[in-house]
XYZ file of N, CA and C in Angstrom:
507
model
N -3.430 43.485 319.602
C -2.058 43.178 318.882
C -2.253 43.881 317.389
N -1.334 44.456 316.923
C -1.242 44.924 315.779
C -1.298 43.884 314.522
N -1.493 43.996 313.397
C -1.756 43.221 312.132
C -1.077 43.848 311.224
N 0.230 43.356 310.880
C 0.871 43.753 309.775
C 0.053 43.548 308.611
N -0.266 44.734 307.567
C -0.818 44.392 306.451
C -0.203 45.183 305.232
N -0.534 45.155 304.247
C 0.112 45.627 302.961
C -0.129 47.179 303.014
N 0.839 47.966 302.660
C 0.418 49.381 302.992
C -0.795 49.687 301.923
N -1.180 51.183 302.240
C -2.372 51.815 301.646
C -2.279 51.378 299.991
N -3.514 51.619 299.617
C -3.646 51.554 298.068
C -3.334 53.078 297.468
N -2.477 53.156 296.616
C -2.176 54.336 295.844
C -3.399 55.390 295.819
N -4.625 54.880 295.638
C -5.715 55.649 295.264
C -6.393 56.144 296.402
N -6.014 55.813 297.852
C -6.393 56.282 298.933
C -6.259 57.742 299.206
N -7.266 58.483 299.312
C -7.171 59.991 299.820
C -6.411 60.213 301.028
N -6.742 59.338 301.894
C -6.070 59.380 303.332
C -4.624 58.997 303.439
N -4.412 58.103 302.756
C -2.822 57.581 302.631
C -2.168 58.845 301.939
N -2.661 59.763 301.185
C -1.849 60.533 300.376
C -1.618 61.635 301.329
N -2.238 61.641 302.506
C -2.177 62.857 303.397
C -1.216 62.477 304.385
N -0.460 61.332 304.617
C 0.320 61.223 305.587
C 1.562 62.121 305.630
N 2.327 62.274 306.717
C 3.504 63.121 306.589
C 4.705 62.161 306.280
N 5.376 62.978 305.349
C 6.400 62.302 304.362
C 7.905 62.883 305.150
N 9.040 62.051 305.096
C 10.119 62.379 305.720
C 10.647 63.771 305.017
N 10.391 63.970 303.687
C 10.809 65.335 303.056
C 10.286 66.692 303.784
N 9.220 66.351 304.374
C 8.330 67.505 304.971
C 9.175 67.928 306.263
N 9.743 66.889 306.982
C 10.444 67.105 308.143
C 12.233 67.150 308.036
N 12.449 66.755 306.780
C 13.902 66.787 306.646
C 14.467 65.520 307.146
N 15.568 65.219 306.806
C 16.546 64.152 307.453
C 17.255 64.362 308.746
N 17.601 65.602 309.087
C 18.524 65.729 310.173
C 17.927 65.520 311.585
N 16.666 65.751 311.903
C 16.050 65.138 313.204
C 16.055 63.608 313.293
N 15.464 63.174 312.167
C 15.401 61.691 312.222
C 16.680 60.918 312.220
N 17.894 61.450 311.531
C 19.196 60.935 311.655
C 19.601 61.030 313.035
N 19.366 62.168 313.793
C 19.975 62.405 315.074
C 19.251 61.547 315.989
N 17.928 61.046 315.892
C 17.164 60.470 316.865
C 17.673 58.802 316.461
N 17.935 58.407 315.341
C 18.362 57.135 315.169
C 19.807 56.701 315.630
N 20.683 58.045 315.592
C 21.964 57.829 316.022
C 22.013 57.464 317.565
N 21.069 58.020 318.120
C 21.076 57.601 319.700
C 20.872 56.194 319.979
N 20.249 55.469 318.785
C 20.340 54.028 318.992
C 21.446 53.298 318.125
N 22.383 54.105 317.833
C 23.664 53.532 317.123
C 23.045 52.916 315.442
N 22.192 53.753 314.988
C 21.594 53.515 313.772
C 21.880 54.613 312.910
N 22.203 54.314 311.726
C 22.288 55.252 310.572
C 21.112 55.512 309.751
N 20.663 56.722 309.245
C 19.803 57.048 308.293
C 20.505 57.468 307.017
N 20.186 56.462 306.031
C 20.758 56.861 304.599
C 19.342 57.379 303.669
N 19.550 58.515 303.042
C 18.867 59.184 302.211
C 18.895 58.479 300.747
N 17.972 58.203 300.367
C 17.989 57.349 298.854
C 17.438 58.426 297.946
N 18.003 58.806 296.813
C 17.539 59.520 295.810
C 16.133 59.537 295.316
N 15.417 60.439 294.949
C 14.097 60.357 294.177
C 14.138 59.231 293.079
N 13.186 58.454 293.001
C 13.119 57.713 291.898
C 13.834 56.586 292.003
N 14.781 56.303 292.701
C 15.647 55.088 293.187
C 15.012 54.091 294.209
N 15.143 52.824 293.710
C 14.586 51.680 294.779
C 15.147 52.001 296.167
N 14.311 51.773 297.108
C 14.706 51.743 298.639
C 15.446 50.475 298.936
N 16.781 50.295 299.173
C 17.372 49.235 299.535
C 16.699 48.455 300.952
N 16.332 47.259 301.095
C 15.776 46.750 302.204
C 14.527 47.097 302.525
N 13.715 47.305 301.592
C 12.295 47.695 301.780
C 11.565 46.607 301.708
N 10.708 46.069 302.718
C 9.819 45.007 302.630
C 8.712 45.195 301.738
N 8.171 46.288 301.733
C 7.049 46.520 301.035
C 7.001 47.110 299.553
N 8.245 47.756 299.448
C 8.818 48.493 298.214
C 8.248 49.944 298.095
N 8.011 50.255 296.825
C 7.567 51.670 296.592
C 8.324 52.602 297.663
N 7.484 53.558 298.283
C 8.239 54.631 299.174
C 8.609 54.145 300.611
N 8.340 52.844 300.915
C 8.495 52.286 302.152
C 10.018 52.035 302.760
N 10.330 52.577 303.822
C 11.513 52.454 304.484
C 12.016 51.238 304.322
N 13.516 51.167 304.366
C 14.167 49.645 304.143
C 15.023 49.798 305.349
N 15.475 48.499 305.623
C 16.490 48.114 306.696
C 17.478 47.067 306.238
N 18.871 47.551 306.456
C 20.002 46.596 306.384
C 20.948 46.921 307.430
N 21.062 45.903 308.232
C 22.118 45.825 309.369
C 21.774 47.096 310.060
N 22.595 48.108 310.490
C 22.574 49.161 311.366
C 21.680 50.315 310.483
N 21.451 50.098 309.256
C 21.011 51.247 308.598
C 19.686 51.324 308.121
N 18.875 52.355 308.413
C 17.717 52.572 307.763
C 17.565 53.417 306.493
N 16.866 53.039 305.358
C 17.071 53.882 304.129
C 15.690 54.469 303.725
N 15.729 55.502 303.330
C 14.396 56.364 303.215
C 14.512 57.328 302.112
N 13.392 57.687 301.507
C 13.483 58.742 300.483
C 12.737 59.988 301.016
N 12.550 61.136 300.079
C 11.822 62.352 300.910
C 10.347 61.712 300.718
N 9.931 60.928 299.899
C 8.591 60.430 299.789
C 8.254 59.340 300.722
N 9.340 58.811 301.798
C 8.899 57.847 302.525
C 8.032 58.434 303.636
N 6.966 57.813 304.204
C 6.289 58.264 305.367
C 7.069 58.103 306.528
N 6.749 59.397 307.327
C 7.594 59.284 308.716
C 7.270 57.892 309.489
N 5.972 57.576 309.297
C 5.599 56.363 310.279
C 6.404 54.973 309.688
N 6.660 55.031 308.408
C 7.377 53.841 307.851
C 8.787 53.973 308.374
N 9.562 55.239 308.385
C 10.779 55.148 308.652
C 10.794 54.962 310.207
N 9.925 55.350 311.261
C 10.000 55.159 312.512
C 9.688 53.643 312.771
N 8.765 52.899 311.894
C 8.613 51.626 312.056
C 9.801 50.636 311.793
N 10.437 50.904 310.693
C 11.494 50.107 310.348
C 12.632 50.237 311.151
N 12.957 51.679 311.702
C 13.963 51.942 313.105
C 13.671 51.189 314.190
N 12.262 51.074 314.412
C 11.734 50.578 315.728
C 12.289 49.018 315.712
N 12.011 48.375 314.465
C 12.566 46.973 314.501
C 13.920 46.762 314.901
N 14.814 47.679 314.309
C 16.135 47.601 314.477
C 16.454 47.742 316.143
N 15.923 48.847 316.524
C 15.941 49.327 318.071
C 15.761 48.127 319.019
N 14.625 47.339 318.773
C 14.100 46.412 319.668
C 14.964 45.226 319.779
N 15.993 45.041 318.640
C 16.791 43.991 318.522
C 17.960 44.111 319.331
N 18.622 42.881 319.817
C 20.000 43.306 320.471
C 20.966 43.428 319.212
N 21.844 44.089 319.657
C 23.138 44.619 318.663
C 23.465 43.573 317.640
N 23.739 42.427 318.552
C 24.173 41.303 317.680
C 23.104 40.696 316.406
N 21.910 40.849 316.762
C 21.075 40.353 315.424
C 20.732 41.487 314.664
N 21.019 42.819 314.947
C 20.850 43.819 313.860
C 21.663 43.609 312.803
N 22.831 43.332 312.939
C 23.782 43.103 311.937
C 23.269 42.018 310.779
N 22.349 41.123 311.103
C 21.995 40.133 310.310
C 20.776 40.331 309.494
N 19.958 41.589 310.005
C 18.863 41.984 309.362
C 18.953 42.433 308.052
N 18.265 41.997 307.104
C 18.053 42.576 305.742
C 16.878 42.422 305.387
N 15.849 43.529 305.021
C 14.712 43.857 304.836
C 13.591 43.270 305.501
N 13.473 42.145 306.275
C 12.589 41.519 307.202
C 13.250 41.476 308.622
N 12.918 42.216 309.699
C 13.648 42.012 310.801
C 13.194 41.189 311.851
N 11.731 40.677 311.678
C 11.518 39.614 312.743
C 10.152 38.990 312.223
N 10.004 37.766 312.843
C 8.638 36.990 312.732
C 8.034 36.902 313.889
N 8.601 37.785 314.958
C 8.104 37.552 316.440
C 7.026 38.538 316.753
N 5.706 38.205 316.904
C 4.566 38.858 317.267
C 5.063 40.069 318.458
N 5.721 39.412 319.468
C 6.100 40.182 320.404
C 6.803 41.332 319.893
N 7.899 41.250 319.198
C 8.746 42.282 318.635
C 8.019 43.134 317.740
N 6.913 42.865 316.898
C 6.183 43.564 316.110
C 5.433 44.508 316.967
N 4.740 43.974 318.042
C 3.873 44.871 318.872
C 4.637 45.992 319.559
N 5.938 45.411 319.992
C 6.907 46.291 320.602
C 7.391 47.638 319.552
N 7.544 46.946 318.281
C 7.819 48.033 317.241
C 6.915 48.974 317.208
N 5.484 48.715 316.865
C 4.472 49.654 316.773
C 4.425 50.422 317.856
N 4.590 49.995 319.237
C 4.457 51.006 320.368
C 5.623 51.919 320.303
N 6.796 51.515 320.141
C 7.958 52.253 320.055
C 7.920 53.416 318.878
N 7.549 52.813 317.860
C 7.326 53.941 316.817
C 6.554 55.419 317.118
N 5.402 54.950 317.838
C 4.569 56.076 318.520
C 5.322 56.955 319.461
N 5.988 56.322 320.397
C 6.694 56.907 321.295
C 8.025 57.898 320.907
N 8.516 57.443 319.683
C 9.600 58.056 319.095
C 8.941 59.204 318.323
N 7.818 59.451 317.851
C 7.517 60.240 316.966
C 7.247 61.758 317.872
N 7.230 61.613 319.149
C 7.033 62.607 320.039
C 8.442 63.320 320.092
N 9.664 62.622 319.747
C 10.930 63.225 319.612
C 11.311 63.958 318.184
N 10.352 63.770 317.262
C 10.569 64.651 316.155
C 9.893 65.874 315.954
N 10.570 66.934 315.702
C 9.780 68.100 315.685
C 8.764 68.222 314.462
N 7.475 68.672 314.853
C 6.502 68.700 314.067
C 5.591 67.376 313.667
N 6.072 66.332 314.461
C 5.516 64.955 314.187
C 4.477 64.749 315.499
N 5.206 64.038 316.472
C 4.294 63.794 317.572
C 3.371 62.451 317.458
N 3.111 62.073 318.717
C 2.346 60.683 318.520
C 0.966 60.741 317.926
N 0.267 61.934 318.240
C -1.131 62.096 317.720
C -1.181 62.011 316.222
N -0.044 62.647 315.470
C -0.052 62.945 314.107
C 0.308 61.401 313.625
N 1.172 60.754 314.215
C 1.803 59.482 313.800
C 0.458 58.286 313.842
N -0.276 58.406 314.988
C -1.198 57.359 315.047
C -2.472 57.706 314.146
N -2.717 58.853 313.671
C -3.515 59.199 312.469
C -2.841 58.697 311.236
N -1.798 59.057 310.993
C -1.040 58.423 309.763
C -1.128 57.002 309.585
N -0.948 56.158 310.730
C -0.926 54.668 311.041
C -2.410 54.299 310.406
N -3.168 54.977 310.806
C -4.563 54.546 310.686
C -5.001 54.848 309.218
N -4.431 55.796 308.768
C -4.820 56.320 307.147
C -3.966 55.289 306.318
N -2.902 54.791 306.703
C -2.051 53.896 305.904
C -2.510 52.574 305.965
N -3.421 52.126 306.984
C -3.916 50.937 307.025
C -3.439 49.808 308.225
N -2.648 50.329 309.070
C -2.346 49.541 310.080
C -3.693 48.930 310.561
N -3.620 47.678 311.054
C -4.803 46.980 311.681
C -4.828 46.690 313.039
N -5.682 47.047 313.905
C -5.585 46.694 315.251
C -6.648 46.253 315.700
N -6.482 45.330 316.712
C -7.933 44.584 317.089
C -8.835 45.464 317.723
N -8.686 46.751 318.420
C -9.591 47.547 319.009
C -9.953 48.378 317.752
N -9.404 48.341 316.691
C -10.133 49.277 315.635
C -9.320 50.564 315.164
N -8.344 50.998 316.012
C -7.649 52.182 315.774
C -6.305 51.814 316.327
N -5.216 52.671 316.075
C -4.021 52.861 316.631
C -4.189 53.381 318.072
N -4.885 54.473 318.188
C -4.960 54.965 319.515
C -5.631 54.033 320.467
N -6.883 53.336 320.148
C -7.485 52.375 320.987
C -6.291 51.272 321.484
N -5.430 50.907 320.454
C -4.608 49.922 320.805
C -3.562 50.461 321.925
N -2.943 51.501 321.395
C -1.926 52.130 322.266
C -2.131 52.487 323.560
N -3.589 53.067 323.703
C -3.938 53.287 325.111
C -4.567 52.248 325.862
N -5.101 51.256 325.397
C -5.862 50.175 326.010
C -5.431 48.737 325.977
N -4.497 48.587 324.901
C -4.030 46.971 324.555
C -2.790 46.559 324.273
N -1.986 47.598 324.752
C -0.552 47.521 324.328
C 0.173 47.176 325.555
N -0.378 46.789 326.654
C 0.597 46.639 327.943
C 1.810 45.699 327.816
N 1.378 44.630 327.063
C 2.492 43.754 326.752
C 3.777 44.367 325.939
N 3.445 45.197 324.967
C 4.581 45.948 324.113
C 5.054 46.936 325.143
N 4.353 47.522 325.720
C 5.141 48.517 326.829
C 5.997 47.776 327.943
N 5.535 46.773 328.363
C 6.288 45.895 329.098
C 7.731 45.314 328.446
N 7.469 44.954 327.221
C 8.562 44.490 326.585
C 9.907 45.563 326.567
N 9.010 46.781 326.131
C 10.150 47.992 325.812
C 10.540 48.357 327.058
N 9.790 48.468 328.224
C 10.594 48.852 329.700
C 11.504 47.934 329.994
N 11.403 46.586 329.895
C 12.218 45.661 330.311
C 13.655 45.488 329.662
N 13.593 46.182 328.566
C 14.764 46.321 327.694
C 15.516 47.787 328.009
N 14.811 48.755 328.805
C 15.373 50.052 329.026
C 14.950 51.059 327.816
N 14.021 50.530 326.864
C 13.840 51.534 326.019
C 12.811 52.693 326.007
N 11.919 52.481 326.987
C 11.060 53.313 327.658
C 11.247 53.275 329.095
N 10.785 54.399 329.537
C 10.905 54.439 331.052
C 9.763 53.703 331.596
N 9.930 53.032 332.732
C 8.879 52.361 333.602
C 7.876 53.412 333.922
N 6.577 52.976 333.933
C 5.590 53.872 334.355
C 5.292 53.752 335.911
N 5.074 54.836 336.552
C 4.961 54.861 338.036
C 3.707 54.056 338.543
């Protein structure tokens, strides 16, 4: 199970190398989120990101909107979007900053952000898992990849039961 942790330390060399939204642009992520009836709102550089749980450059969520700046890590945008995607539509509208206190939803969100990365040109799950590790996501098996491949069965079943990912044959 993933363990939510505070984001990277600003001095971390690895965290400095994570892919940022400004590197891939806002068009592809906005189109991806729109498929789930979500909006992506670009926040100007230097402004606080509305609905950001961690602050700094971390993505934020309010209702059906995900907020990000050019310096927002792609994994953060996908994680916050994932929180909204796993929620029923009627719960989304009540979300402001903190989407859940459910371990089941947190696990599903982490799994979904990895799957969604494959739908963003130039990102993909390999890069996203590397960035998640660099940023400080904490998993029982020691890495994002190990969790995703060997310990995320319940998260996968949660998403499959809701039709968010295809059932595995």
